[in-house]
Coordinates of C-alpha atoms in Angstrom, one line a residue:
Chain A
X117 CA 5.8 -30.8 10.9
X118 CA 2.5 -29.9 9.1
X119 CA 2.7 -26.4 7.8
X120 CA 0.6 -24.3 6.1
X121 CA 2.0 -21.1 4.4
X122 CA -0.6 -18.2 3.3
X123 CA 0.5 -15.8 1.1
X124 CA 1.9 -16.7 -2.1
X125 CA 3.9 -13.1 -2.9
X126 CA 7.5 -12.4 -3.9
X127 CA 8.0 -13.2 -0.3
X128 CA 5.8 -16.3 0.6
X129 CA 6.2 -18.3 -2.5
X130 CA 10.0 -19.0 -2.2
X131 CA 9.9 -18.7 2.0
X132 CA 7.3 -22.0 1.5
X133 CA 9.5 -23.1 -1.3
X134 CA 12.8 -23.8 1.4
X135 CA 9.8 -25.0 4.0
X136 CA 9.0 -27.9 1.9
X137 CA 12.8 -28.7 0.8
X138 CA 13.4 -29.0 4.4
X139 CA 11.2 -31.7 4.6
X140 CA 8.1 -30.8 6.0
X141 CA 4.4 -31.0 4.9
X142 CA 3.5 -27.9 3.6
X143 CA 0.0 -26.8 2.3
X144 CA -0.6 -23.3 0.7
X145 CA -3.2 -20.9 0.4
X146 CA -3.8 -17.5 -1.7
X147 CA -5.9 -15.3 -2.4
X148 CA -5.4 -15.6 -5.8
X149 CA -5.2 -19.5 -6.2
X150 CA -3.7 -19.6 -9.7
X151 CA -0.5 -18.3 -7.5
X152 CA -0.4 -21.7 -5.5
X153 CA 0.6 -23.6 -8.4
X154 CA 4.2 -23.4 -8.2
X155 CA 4.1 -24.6 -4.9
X156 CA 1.3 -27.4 -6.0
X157 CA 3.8 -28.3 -8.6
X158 CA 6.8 -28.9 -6.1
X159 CA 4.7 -31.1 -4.0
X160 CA 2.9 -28.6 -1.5
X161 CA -1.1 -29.3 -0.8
X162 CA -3.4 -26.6 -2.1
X163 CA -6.3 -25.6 0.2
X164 CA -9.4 -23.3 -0.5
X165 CA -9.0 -21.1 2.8
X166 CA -7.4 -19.8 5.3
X167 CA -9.6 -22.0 7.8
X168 CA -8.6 -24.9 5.7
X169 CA -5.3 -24.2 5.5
X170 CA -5.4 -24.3 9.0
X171 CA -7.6 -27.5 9.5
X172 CA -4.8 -30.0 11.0
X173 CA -1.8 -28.1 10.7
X174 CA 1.0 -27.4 13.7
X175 CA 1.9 -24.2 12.4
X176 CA -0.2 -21.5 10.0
X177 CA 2.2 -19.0 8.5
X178 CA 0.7 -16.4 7.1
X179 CA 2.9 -13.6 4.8
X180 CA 0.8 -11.0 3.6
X181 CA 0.9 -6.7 2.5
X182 CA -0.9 -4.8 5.2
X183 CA -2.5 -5.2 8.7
X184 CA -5.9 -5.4 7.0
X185 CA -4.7 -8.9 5.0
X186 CA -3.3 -9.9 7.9
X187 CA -6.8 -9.5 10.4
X188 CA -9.2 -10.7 7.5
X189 CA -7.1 -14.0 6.7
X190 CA -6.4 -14.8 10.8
X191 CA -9.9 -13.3 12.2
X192 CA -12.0 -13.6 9.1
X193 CA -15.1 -15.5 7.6
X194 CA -13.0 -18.9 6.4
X195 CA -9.9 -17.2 8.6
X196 CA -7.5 -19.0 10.7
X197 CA -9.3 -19.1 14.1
X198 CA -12.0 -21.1 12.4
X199 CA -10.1 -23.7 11.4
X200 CA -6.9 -23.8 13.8
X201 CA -7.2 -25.7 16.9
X202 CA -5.8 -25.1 20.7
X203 CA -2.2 -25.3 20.4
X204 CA -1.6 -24.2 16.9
X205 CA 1.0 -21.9 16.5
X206 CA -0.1 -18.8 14.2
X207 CA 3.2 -17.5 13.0
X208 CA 2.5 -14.1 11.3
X209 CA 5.8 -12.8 8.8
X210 CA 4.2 -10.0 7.4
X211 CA 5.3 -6.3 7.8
X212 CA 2.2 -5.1 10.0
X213 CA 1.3 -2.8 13.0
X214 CA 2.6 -4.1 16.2
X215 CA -0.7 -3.0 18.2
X216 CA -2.7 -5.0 15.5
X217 CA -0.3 -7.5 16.3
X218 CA -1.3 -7.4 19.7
X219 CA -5.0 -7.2 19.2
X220 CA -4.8 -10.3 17.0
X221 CA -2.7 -12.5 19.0
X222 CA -5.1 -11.5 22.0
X223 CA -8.4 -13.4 20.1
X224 CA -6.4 -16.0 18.7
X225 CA -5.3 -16.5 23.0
X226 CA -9.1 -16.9 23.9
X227 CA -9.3 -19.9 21.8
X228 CA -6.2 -21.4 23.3
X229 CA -4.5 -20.6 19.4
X230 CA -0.7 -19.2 19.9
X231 CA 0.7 -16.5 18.2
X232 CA 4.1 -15.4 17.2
X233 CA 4.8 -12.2 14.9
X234 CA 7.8 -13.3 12.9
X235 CA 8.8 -10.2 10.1
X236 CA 11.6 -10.4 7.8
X237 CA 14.2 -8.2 6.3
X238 CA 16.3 -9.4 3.2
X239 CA 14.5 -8.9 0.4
X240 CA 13.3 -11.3 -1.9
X241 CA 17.1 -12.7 -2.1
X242 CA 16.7 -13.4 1.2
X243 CA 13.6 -15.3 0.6
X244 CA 15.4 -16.9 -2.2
X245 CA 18.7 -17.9 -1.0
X246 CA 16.9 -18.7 2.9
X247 CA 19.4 -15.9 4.1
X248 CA 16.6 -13.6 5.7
X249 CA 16.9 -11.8 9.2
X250 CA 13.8 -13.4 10.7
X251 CA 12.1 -11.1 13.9
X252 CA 10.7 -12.9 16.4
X253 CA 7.9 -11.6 19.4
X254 CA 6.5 -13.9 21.6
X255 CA 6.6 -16.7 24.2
X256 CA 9.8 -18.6 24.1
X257 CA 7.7 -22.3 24.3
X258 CA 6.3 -21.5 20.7
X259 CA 9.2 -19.8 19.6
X260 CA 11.4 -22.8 20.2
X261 CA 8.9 -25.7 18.8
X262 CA 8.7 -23.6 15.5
X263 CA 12.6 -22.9 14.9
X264 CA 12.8 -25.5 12.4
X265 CA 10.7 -23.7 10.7
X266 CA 12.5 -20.6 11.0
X267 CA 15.7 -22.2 10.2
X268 CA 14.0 -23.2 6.9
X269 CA 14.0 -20.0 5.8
X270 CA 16.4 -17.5 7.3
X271 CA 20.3 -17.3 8.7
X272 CA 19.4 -14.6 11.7
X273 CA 16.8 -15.9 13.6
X274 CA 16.4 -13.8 16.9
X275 CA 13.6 -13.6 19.4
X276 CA 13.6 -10.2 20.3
X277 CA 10.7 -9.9 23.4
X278 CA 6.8 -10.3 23.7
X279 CA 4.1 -10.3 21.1
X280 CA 4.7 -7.2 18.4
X281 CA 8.5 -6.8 19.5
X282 CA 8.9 -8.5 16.5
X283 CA 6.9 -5.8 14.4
X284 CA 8.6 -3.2 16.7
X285 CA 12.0 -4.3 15.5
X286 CA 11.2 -4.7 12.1
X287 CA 10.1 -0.7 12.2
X288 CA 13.5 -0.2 13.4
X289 CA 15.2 -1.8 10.3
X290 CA 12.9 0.0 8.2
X291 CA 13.6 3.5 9.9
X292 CA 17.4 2.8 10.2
X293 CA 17.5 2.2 6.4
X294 CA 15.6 5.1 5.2
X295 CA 18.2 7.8 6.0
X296 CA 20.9 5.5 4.4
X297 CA 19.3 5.3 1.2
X298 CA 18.6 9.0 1.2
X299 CA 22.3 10.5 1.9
X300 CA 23.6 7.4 -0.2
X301 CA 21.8 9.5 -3.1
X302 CA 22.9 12.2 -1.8
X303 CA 26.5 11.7 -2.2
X304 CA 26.3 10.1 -5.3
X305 CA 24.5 12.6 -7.0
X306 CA 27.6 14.7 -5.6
X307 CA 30.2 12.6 -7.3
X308 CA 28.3 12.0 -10.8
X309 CA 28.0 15.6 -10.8
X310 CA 31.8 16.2 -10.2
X311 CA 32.4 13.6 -13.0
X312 CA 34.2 11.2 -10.9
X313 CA 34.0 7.2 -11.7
X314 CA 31.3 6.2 -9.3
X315 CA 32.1 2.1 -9.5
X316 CA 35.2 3.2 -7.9
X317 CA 34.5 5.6 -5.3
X318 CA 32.1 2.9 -3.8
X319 CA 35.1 0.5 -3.9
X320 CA 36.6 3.3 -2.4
X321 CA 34.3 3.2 0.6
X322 CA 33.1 0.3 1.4
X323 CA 35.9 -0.4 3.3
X324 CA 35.8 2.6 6.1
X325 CA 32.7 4.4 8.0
X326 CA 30.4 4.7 5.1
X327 CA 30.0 0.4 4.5
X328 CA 26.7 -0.9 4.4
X329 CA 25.2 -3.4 3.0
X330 CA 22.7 -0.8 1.3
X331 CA 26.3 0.5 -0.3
X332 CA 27.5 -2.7 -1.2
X333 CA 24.0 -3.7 -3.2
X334 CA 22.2 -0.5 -4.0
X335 CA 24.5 1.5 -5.3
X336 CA 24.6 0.6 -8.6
X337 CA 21.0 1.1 -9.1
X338 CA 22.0 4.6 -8.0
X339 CA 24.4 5.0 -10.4
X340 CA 22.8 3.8 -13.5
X341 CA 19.5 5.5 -12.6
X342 CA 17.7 2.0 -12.4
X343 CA 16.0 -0.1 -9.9
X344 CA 15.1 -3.1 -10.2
X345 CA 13.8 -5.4 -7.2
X346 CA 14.5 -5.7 -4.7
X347 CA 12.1 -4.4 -2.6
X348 CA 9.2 -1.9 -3.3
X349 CA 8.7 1.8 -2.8
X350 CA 5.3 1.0 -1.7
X351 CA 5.5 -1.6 0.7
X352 CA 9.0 0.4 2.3
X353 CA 6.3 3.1 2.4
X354 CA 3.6 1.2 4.0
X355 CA 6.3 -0.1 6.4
X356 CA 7.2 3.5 7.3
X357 CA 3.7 4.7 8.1
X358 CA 3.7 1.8 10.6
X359 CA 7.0 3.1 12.2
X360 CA 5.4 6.7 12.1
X361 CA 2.0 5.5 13.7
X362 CA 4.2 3.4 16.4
X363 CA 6.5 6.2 17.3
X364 CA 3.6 9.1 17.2
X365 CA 2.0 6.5 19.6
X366 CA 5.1 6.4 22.4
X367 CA 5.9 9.8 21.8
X368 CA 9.2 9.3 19.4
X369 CA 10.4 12.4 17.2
X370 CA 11.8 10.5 13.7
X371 CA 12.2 13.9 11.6
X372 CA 14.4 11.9 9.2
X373 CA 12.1 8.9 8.8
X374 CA 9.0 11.3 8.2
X375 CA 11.0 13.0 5.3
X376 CA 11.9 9.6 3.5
X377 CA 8.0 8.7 3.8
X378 CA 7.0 12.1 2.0
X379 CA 10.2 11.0 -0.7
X380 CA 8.5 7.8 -1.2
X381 CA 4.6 9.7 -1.3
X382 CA 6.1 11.6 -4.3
X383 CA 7.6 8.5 -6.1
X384 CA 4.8 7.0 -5.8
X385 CA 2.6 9.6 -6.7
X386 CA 5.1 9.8 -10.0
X387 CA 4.4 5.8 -10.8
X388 CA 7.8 4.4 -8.7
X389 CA 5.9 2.8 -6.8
X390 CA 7.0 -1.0 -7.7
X391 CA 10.5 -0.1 -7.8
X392 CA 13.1 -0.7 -5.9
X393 CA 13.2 1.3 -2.7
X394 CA 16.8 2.6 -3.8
X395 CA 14.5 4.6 -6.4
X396 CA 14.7 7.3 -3.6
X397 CA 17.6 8.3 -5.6
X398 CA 15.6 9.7 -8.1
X399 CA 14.7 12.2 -5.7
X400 CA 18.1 13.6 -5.4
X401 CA 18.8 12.8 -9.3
X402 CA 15.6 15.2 -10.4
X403 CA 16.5 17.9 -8.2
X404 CA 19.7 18.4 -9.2
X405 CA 19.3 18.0 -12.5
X406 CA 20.8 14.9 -13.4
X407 CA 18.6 13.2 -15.9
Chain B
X290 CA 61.6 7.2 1.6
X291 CA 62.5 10.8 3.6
X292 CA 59.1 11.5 5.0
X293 CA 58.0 14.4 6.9
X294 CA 54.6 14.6 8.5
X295 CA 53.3 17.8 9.3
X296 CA 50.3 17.7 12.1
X297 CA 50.7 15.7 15.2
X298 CA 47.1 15.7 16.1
X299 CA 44.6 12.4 17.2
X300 CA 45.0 11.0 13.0
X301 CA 48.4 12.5 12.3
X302 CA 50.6 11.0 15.4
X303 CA 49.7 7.7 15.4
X304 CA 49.6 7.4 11.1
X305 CA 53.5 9.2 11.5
X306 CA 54.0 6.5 14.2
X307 CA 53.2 3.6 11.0
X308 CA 55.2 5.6 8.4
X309 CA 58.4 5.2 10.8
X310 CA 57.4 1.5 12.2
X311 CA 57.4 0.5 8.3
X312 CA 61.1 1.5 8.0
X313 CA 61.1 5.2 7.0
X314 CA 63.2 8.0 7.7
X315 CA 60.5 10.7 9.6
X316 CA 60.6 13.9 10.1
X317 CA 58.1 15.8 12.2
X318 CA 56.3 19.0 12.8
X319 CA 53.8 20.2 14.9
X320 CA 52.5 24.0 15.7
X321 CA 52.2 23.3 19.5
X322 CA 56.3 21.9 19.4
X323 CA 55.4 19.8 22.3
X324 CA 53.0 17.5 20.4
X325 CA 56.2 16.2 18.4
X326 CA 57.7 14.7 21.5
X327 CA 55.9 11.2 21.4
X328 CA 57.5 10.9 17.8
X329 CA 60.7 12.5 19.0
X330 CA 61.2 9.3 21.5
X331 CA 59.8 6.9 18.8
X332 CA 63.1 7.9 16.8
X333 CA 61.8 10.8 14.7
X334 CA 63.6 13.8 13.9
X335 CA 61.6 16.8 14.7
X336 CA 61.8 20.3 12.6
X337 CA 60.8 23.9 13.4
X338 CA 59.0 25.1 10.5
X339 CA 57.1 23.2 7.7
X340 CA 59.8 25.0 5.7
X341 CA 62.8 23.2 7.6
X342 CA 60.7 20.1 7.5
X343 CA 60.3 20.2 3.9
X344 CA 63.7 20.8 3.0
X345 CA 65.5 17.6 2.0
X346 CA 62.3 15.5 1.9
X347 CA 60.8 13.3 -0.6
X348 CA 57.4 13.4 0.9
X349 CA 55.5 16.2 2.5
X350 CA 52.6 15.1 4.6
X351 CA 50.3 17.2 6.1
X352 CA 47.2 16.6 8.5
X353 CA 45.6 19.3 10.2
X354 CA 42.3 20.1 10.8
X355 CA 40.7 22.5 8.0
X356 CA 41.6 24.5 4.9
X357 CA 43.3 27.6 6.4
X358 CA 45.7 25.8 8.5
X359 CA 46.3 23.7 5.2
X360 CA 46.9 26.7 3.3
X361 CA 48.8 28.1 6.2
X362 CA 51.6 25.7 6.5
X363 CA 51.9 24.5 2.7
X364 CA 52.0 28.5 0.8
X365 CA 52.4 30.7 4.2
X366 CA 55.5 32.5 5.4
X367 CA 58.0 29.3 6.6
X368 CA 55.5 27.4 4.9
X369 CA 56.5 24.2 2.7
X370 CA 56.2 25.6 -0.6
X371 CA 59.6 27.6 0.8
X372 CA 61.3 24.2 1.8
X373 CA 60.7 22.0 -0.9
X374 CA 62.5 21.1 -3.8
X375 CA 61.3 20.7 -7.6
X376 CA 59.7 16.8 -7.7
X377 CA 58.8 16.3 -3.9
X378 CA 55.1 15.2 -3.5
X379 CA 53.2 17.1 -1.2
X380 CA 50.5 15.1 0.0
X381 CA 47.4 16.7 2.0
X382 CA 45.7 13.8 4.3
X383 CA 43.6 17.1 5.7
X384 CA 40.1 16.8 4.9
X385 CA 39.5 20.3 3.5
X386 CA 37.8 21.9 0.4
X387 CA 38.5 20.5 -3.1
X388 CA 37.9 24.3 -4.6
X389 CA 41.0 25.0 -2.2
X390 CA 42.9 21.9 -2.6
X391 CA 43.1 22.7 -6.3
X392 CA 44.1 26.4 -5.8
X393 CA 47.5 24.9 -3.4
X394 CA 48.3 22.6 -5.9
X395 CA 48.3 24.9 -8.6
X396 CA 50.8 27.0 -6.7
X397 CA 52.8 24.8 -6.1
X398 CA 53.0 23.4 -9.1
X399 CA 54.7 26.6 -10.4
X400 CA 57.8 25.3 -8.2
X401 CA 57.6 21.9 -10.2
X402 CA 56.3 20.5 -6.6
X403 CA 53.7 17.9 -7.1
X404 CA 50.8 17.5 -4.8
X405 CA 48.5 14.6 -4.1
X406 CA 44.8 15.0 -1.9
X407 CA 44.2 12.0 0.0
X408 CA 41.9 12.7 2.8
X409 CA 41.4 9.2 5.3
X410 CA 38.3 8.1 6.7
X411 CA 38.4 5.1 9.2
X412 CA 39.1 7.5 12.5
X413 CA 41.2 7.3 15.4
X414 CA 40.7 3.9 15.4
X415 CA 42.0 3.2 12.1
X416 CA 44.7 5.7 12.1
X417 CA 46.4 3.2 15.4
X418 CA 45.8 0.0 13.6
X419 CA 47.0 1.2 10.2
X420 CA 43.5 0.5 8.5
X421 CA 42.2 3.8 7.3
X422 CA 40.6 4.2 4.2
X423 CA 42.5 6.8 1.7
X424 CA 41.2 8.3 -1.2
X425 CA 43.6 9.8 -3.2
X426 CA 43.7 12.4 -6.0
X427 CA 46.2 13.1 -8.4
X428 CA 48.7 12.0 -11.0
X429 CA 48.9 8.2 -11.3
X430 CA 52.8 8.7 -11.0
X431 CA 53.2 10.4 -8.0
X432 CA 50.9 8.3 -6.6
X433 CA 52.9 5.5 -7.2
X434 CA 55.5 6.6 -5.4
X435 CA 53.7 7.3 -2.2
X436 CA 52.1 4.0 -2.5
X437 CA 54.4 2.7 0.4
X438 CA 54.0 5.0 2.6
X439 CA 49.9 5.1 1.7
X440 CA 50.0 1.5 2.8
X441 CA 51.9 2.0 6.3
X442 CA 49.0 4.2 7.3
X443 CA 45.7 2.5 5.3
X444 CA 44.4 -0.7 4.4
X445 CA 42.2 0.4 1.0
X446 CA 43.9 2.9 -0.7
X447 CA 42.0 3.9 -3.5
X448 CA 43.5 6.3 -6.9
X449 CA 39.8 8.1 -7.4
X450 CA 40.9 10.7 -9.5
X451 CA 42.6 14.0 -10.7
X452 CA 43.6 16.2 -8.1
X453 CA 40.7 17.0 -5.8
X454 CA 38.9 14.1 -6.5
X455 CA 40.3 12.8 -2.9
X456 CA 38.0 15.6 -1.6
X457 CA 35.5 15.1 -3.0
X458 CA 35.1 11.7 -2.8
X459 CA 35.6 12.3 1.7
X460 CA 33.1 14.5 1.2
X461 CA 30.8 11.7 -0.3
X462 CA 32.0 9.1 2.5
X463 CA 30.8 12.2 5.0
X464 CA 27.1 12.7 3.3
X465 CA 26.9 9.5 3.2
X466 CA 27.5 8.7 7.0
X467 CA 25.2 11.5 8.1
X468 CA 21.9 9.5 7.1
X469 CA 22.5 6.3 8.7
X470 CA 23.8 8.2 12.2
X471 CA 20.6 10.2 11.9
X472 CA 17.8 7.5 11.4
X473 CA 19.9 4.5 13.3
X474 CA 19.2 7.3 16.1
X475 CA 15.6 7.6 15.8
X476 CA 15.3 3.5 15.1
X477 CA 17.1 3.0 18.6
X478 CA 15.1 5.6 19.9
X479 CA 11.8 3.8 19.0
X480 CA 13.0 0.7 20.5
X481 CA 14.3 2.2 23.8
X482 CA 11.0 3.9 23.8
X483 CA 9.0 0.3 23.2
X484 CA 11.1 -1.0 26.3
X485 CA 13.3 -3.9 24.5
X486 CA 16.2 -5.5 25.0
X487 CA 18.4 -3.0 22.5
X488 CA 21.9 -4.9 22.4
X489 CA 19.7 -7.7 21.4
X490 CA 17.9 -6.0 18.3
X491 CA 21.1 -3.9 17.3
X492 CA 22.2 -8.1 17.2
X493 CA 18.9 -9.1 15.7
X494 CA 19.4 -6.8 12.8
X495 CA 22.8 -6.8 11.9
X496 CA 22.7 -9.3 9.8
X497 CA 20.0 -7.5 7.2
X498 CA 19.7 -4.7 4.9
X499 CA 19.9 -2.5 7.8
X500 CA 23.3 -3.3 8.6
X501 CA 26.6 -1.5 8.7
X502 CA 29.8 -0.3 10.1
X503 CA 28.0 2.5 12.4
X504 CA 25.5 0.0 13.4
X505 CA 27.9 -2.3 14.6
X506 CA 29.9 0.0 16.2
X507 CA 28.0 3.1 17.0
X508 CA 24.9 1.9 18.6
X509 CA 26.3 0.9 22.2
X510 CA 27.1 5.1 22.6
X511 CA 23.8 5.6 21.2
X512 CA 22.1 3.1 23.1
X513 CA 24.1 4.3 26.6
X514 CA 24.0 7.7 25.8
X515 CA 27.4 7.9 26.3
X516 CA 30.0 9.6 23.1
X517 CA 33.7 8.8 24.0
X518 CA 35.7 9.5 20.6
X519 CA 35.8 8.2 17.7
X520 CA 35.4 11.2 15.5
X521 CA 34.2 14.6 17.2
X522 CA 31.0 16.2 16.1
X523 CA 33.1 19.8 15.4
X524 CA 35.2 18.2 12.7
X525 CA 32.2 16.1 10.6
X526 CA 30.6 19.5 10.8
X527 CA 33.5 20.9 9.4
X528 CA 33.4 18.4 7.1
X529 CA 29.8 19.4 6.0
X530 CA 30.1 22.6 5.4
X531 CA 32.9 21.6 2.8
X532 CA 30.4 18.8 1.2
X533 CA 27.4 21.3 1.0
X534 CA 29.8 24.2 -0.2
X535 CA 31.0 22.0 -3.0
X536 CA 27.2 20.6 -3.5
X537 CA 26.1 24.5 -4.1
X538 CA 29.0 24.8 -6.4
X539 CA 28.3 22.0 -8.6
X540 CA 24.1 22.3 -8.0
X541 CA 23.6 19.2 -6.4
X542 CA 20.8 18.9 -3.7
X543 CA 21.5 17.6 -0.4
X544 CA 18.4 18.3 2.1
X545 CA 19.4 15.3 4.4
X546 CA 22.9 16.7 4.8
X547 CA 21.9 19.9 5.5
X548 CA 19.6 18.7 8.1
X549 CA 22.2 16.7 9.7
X550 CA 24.4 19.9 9.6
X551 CA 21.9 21.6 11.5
X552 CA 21.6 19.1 14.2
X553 CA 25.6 19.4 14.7
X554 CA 25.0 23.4 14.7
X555 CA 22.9 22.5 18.0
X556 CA 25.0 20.0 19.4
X557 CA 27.8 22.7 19.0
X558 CA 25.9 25.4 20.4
X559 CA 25.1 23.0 23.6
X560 CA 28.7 22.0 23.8
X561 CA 28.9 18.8 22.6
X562 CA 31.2 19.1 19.9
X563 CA 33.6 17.4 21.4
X564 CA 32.1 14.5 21.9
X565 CA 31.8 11.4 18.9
X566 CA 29.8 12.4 15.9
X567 CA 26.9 9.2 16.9
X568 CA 25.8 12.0 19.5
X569 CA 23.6 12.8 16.9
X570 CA 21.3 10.3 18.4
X571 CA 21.6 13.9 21.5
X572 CA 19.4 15.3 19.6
X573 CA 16.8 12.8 18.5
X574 CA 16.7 11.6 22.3
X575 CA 15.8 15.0 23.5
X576 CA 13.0 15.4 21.5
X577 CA 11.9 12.2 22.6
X578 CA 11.4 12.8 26.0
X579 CA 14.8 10.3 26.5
X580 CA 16.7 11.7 29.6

């Protein structure tokens, strides 16, 4: 299939990395072109914009930041819609609002262009390794003819309902996880400060109630007070206004999720930002005086 | 081994139950006598007092449901302290304060009796099947010597530490827990809300960064608004108060705990205490406008 992948991140540039060693014909387009190279150099075409990345192809992924990325490259000057034609599949793996979602999908429908929104959870191991939870909205035609695709990529790969059920779901994983990392802090903090050998209280518990895989492969960060990514404060942040904006929007009370988000406004606000997300732990750490 | 087990309750009957299938010789007591009868027909002696139980054992177990009935039955009048002989282990499977836990062991340790903590996690479901999780504190010797019996009850067994350090280390697994109950509520919550297809996303997501134990098998109550037990909300808030008594102690900050605590205060005070600790999701529900 003729695949174009837009967005050259942490995310994108390894996602269209497994694309291409699947076999397909993969193009790529960024922002920033110096960032296509690595893809260039593994044999992907380079193309100047988002309507010529889209110019020909089957499928136009696009794997962005923010909503904002998402409309300009799709709906812009030079964006998708310009260059796509009736029948192309738009598959969108960014993190973004499902009612933007909705808007988008809705123009790209008057020109006959499909849409699917496809976000990811896994981290940029995930993207790595092709072991990524892939979150699929949308009609089940597309969804099937791009599952190669999919498969290229990620190992749980489930369409989960209409247009923006994808995005939906996503704000699930990202609200389910906050409260994990914040009393995973919490009870660390509790065991450093009793003096106990953290490395084996986690052993300890990963077998029972408390096993997660945020236990499993954050604690340590936790531990030694460092966090590497992983995956940012800032985009877990931007990912939890979303879920904040959606819920506020169908009337959902997420007390929990709105105290990780003002957690993370502080780290940020403190220079965290590009850490790892398990950098909530220096929340705990400073106020209780460990370090 | 000569094994009593004190506490007949939902953990304590069917871990005794394990002790004798393994091959032991059990002995077992129970303040409500009548409790000790489904032992009794398995082929367990019964005693009267934790005094008469104690006498003649090797191994004191006790499991009961909070400090004072720990320090009740181990230093009270008829009480095992009275029963036991220099060198048998008493070994607290209770989950109760590690302040306190200290203070018993301490006492009895004047007699030359040796105590261990080793509070379980893995609930009633892993008390039946003989895979709970046991943290134990204490001296590596004596721990040795339960390790048999340990291992007829619990699938990791874990030696975290000095005396206490069981405790503490629950009390870590039960700060730890309280996050991901709380936000896996208000994620479900959202997606109820949105109108999707929830087994399907609990599926969908389960394979990600989002994932663990109380995902997998906490989110069909959550999801059907239904609580059969598991692990009753009145004894994780028991729990609680230990971990944020300890945390005050040792000036460790805990605002998600506390939170959680304060939902289980309501849940309480509406008479849900009873019911499996994931009707947390109660209270996140009702706010929302869910039923």
């Amino acid at each position: 299939m003729k695949v174009s992948f837009i967005g050259m991140g942490t995310m994108g540039s390894p996602m269209a990395q497994n694309i291409l060693k699947a076999g397909h014909e993969v193009t790529v387009h960024n922002r920033t072109r110096e960032k296509e190279q690595t893809l260039a150099q593994a044999g992907a075409q380079r193309a100047a914009s988002p309507q010529e990345a889209a110019s020909g192809a089957d499928v136009v992924i696009t794997c962005v930041s923010d909503t904002p990325d998402v409309e300009s490259i799709i709906l812009g000057d030079n964006g998708v819609i310009h260059g796509a034609q009736p029948g192309t599949i738009v598959v969108d793996m960014s993190t973004i609002s499902p009612i933007a979602t909705r808007r988008i999908a809705e123009k790209l429908g008057q020109k006959g262009i499909k849409m699917l929104d496809a976000p990811v959870s896994g981290g940029s191991e995930g993207a790595q390794k092709a072991t990524l939870t892939i979150m699929v909205g949308g009609e089940a035609a597309e969804v099937d003819k791009v599952m190669p695709i999919l498969e290229a990529m990620g190992k749980t790969i489930t369409h989960v309902g209409s247009i923006g059920a994808g995005q939906i779901t996503k704000a699930i994983n990202q609200i389910i996880i906050s409260g994990t990392y914040l009393t995973l802090a919490e009870g660390l903090a509790l065991g450093i400060k009793a003096g106990l050998d953290m490395p084996k209280i986690v052993q300890a518990l990963s077998g029972g109630a408390a096993s997660s895989w945020i236990l499993s492969n954050r604690s340590d960060n936790m531990i030694n007070n460092s966090y590497p990514l992983g995956f940012r404060v800032r985009l877990h942040y931007k990912d939890l206004r979303i879920a904040l904006d959606t819920a506020r929007e169908l009337g959902v009370n997420l007390p929990a999720t709105a105290f990780v988000e003002q957690i993370e406004t502080g780290l940020i606000a403190r220079g965290y930002g590009d850490e790892d997300v398990s950098a909530i732990a220096r929340s705990i750490r400073e106020a209780s005086g460990l370090e």
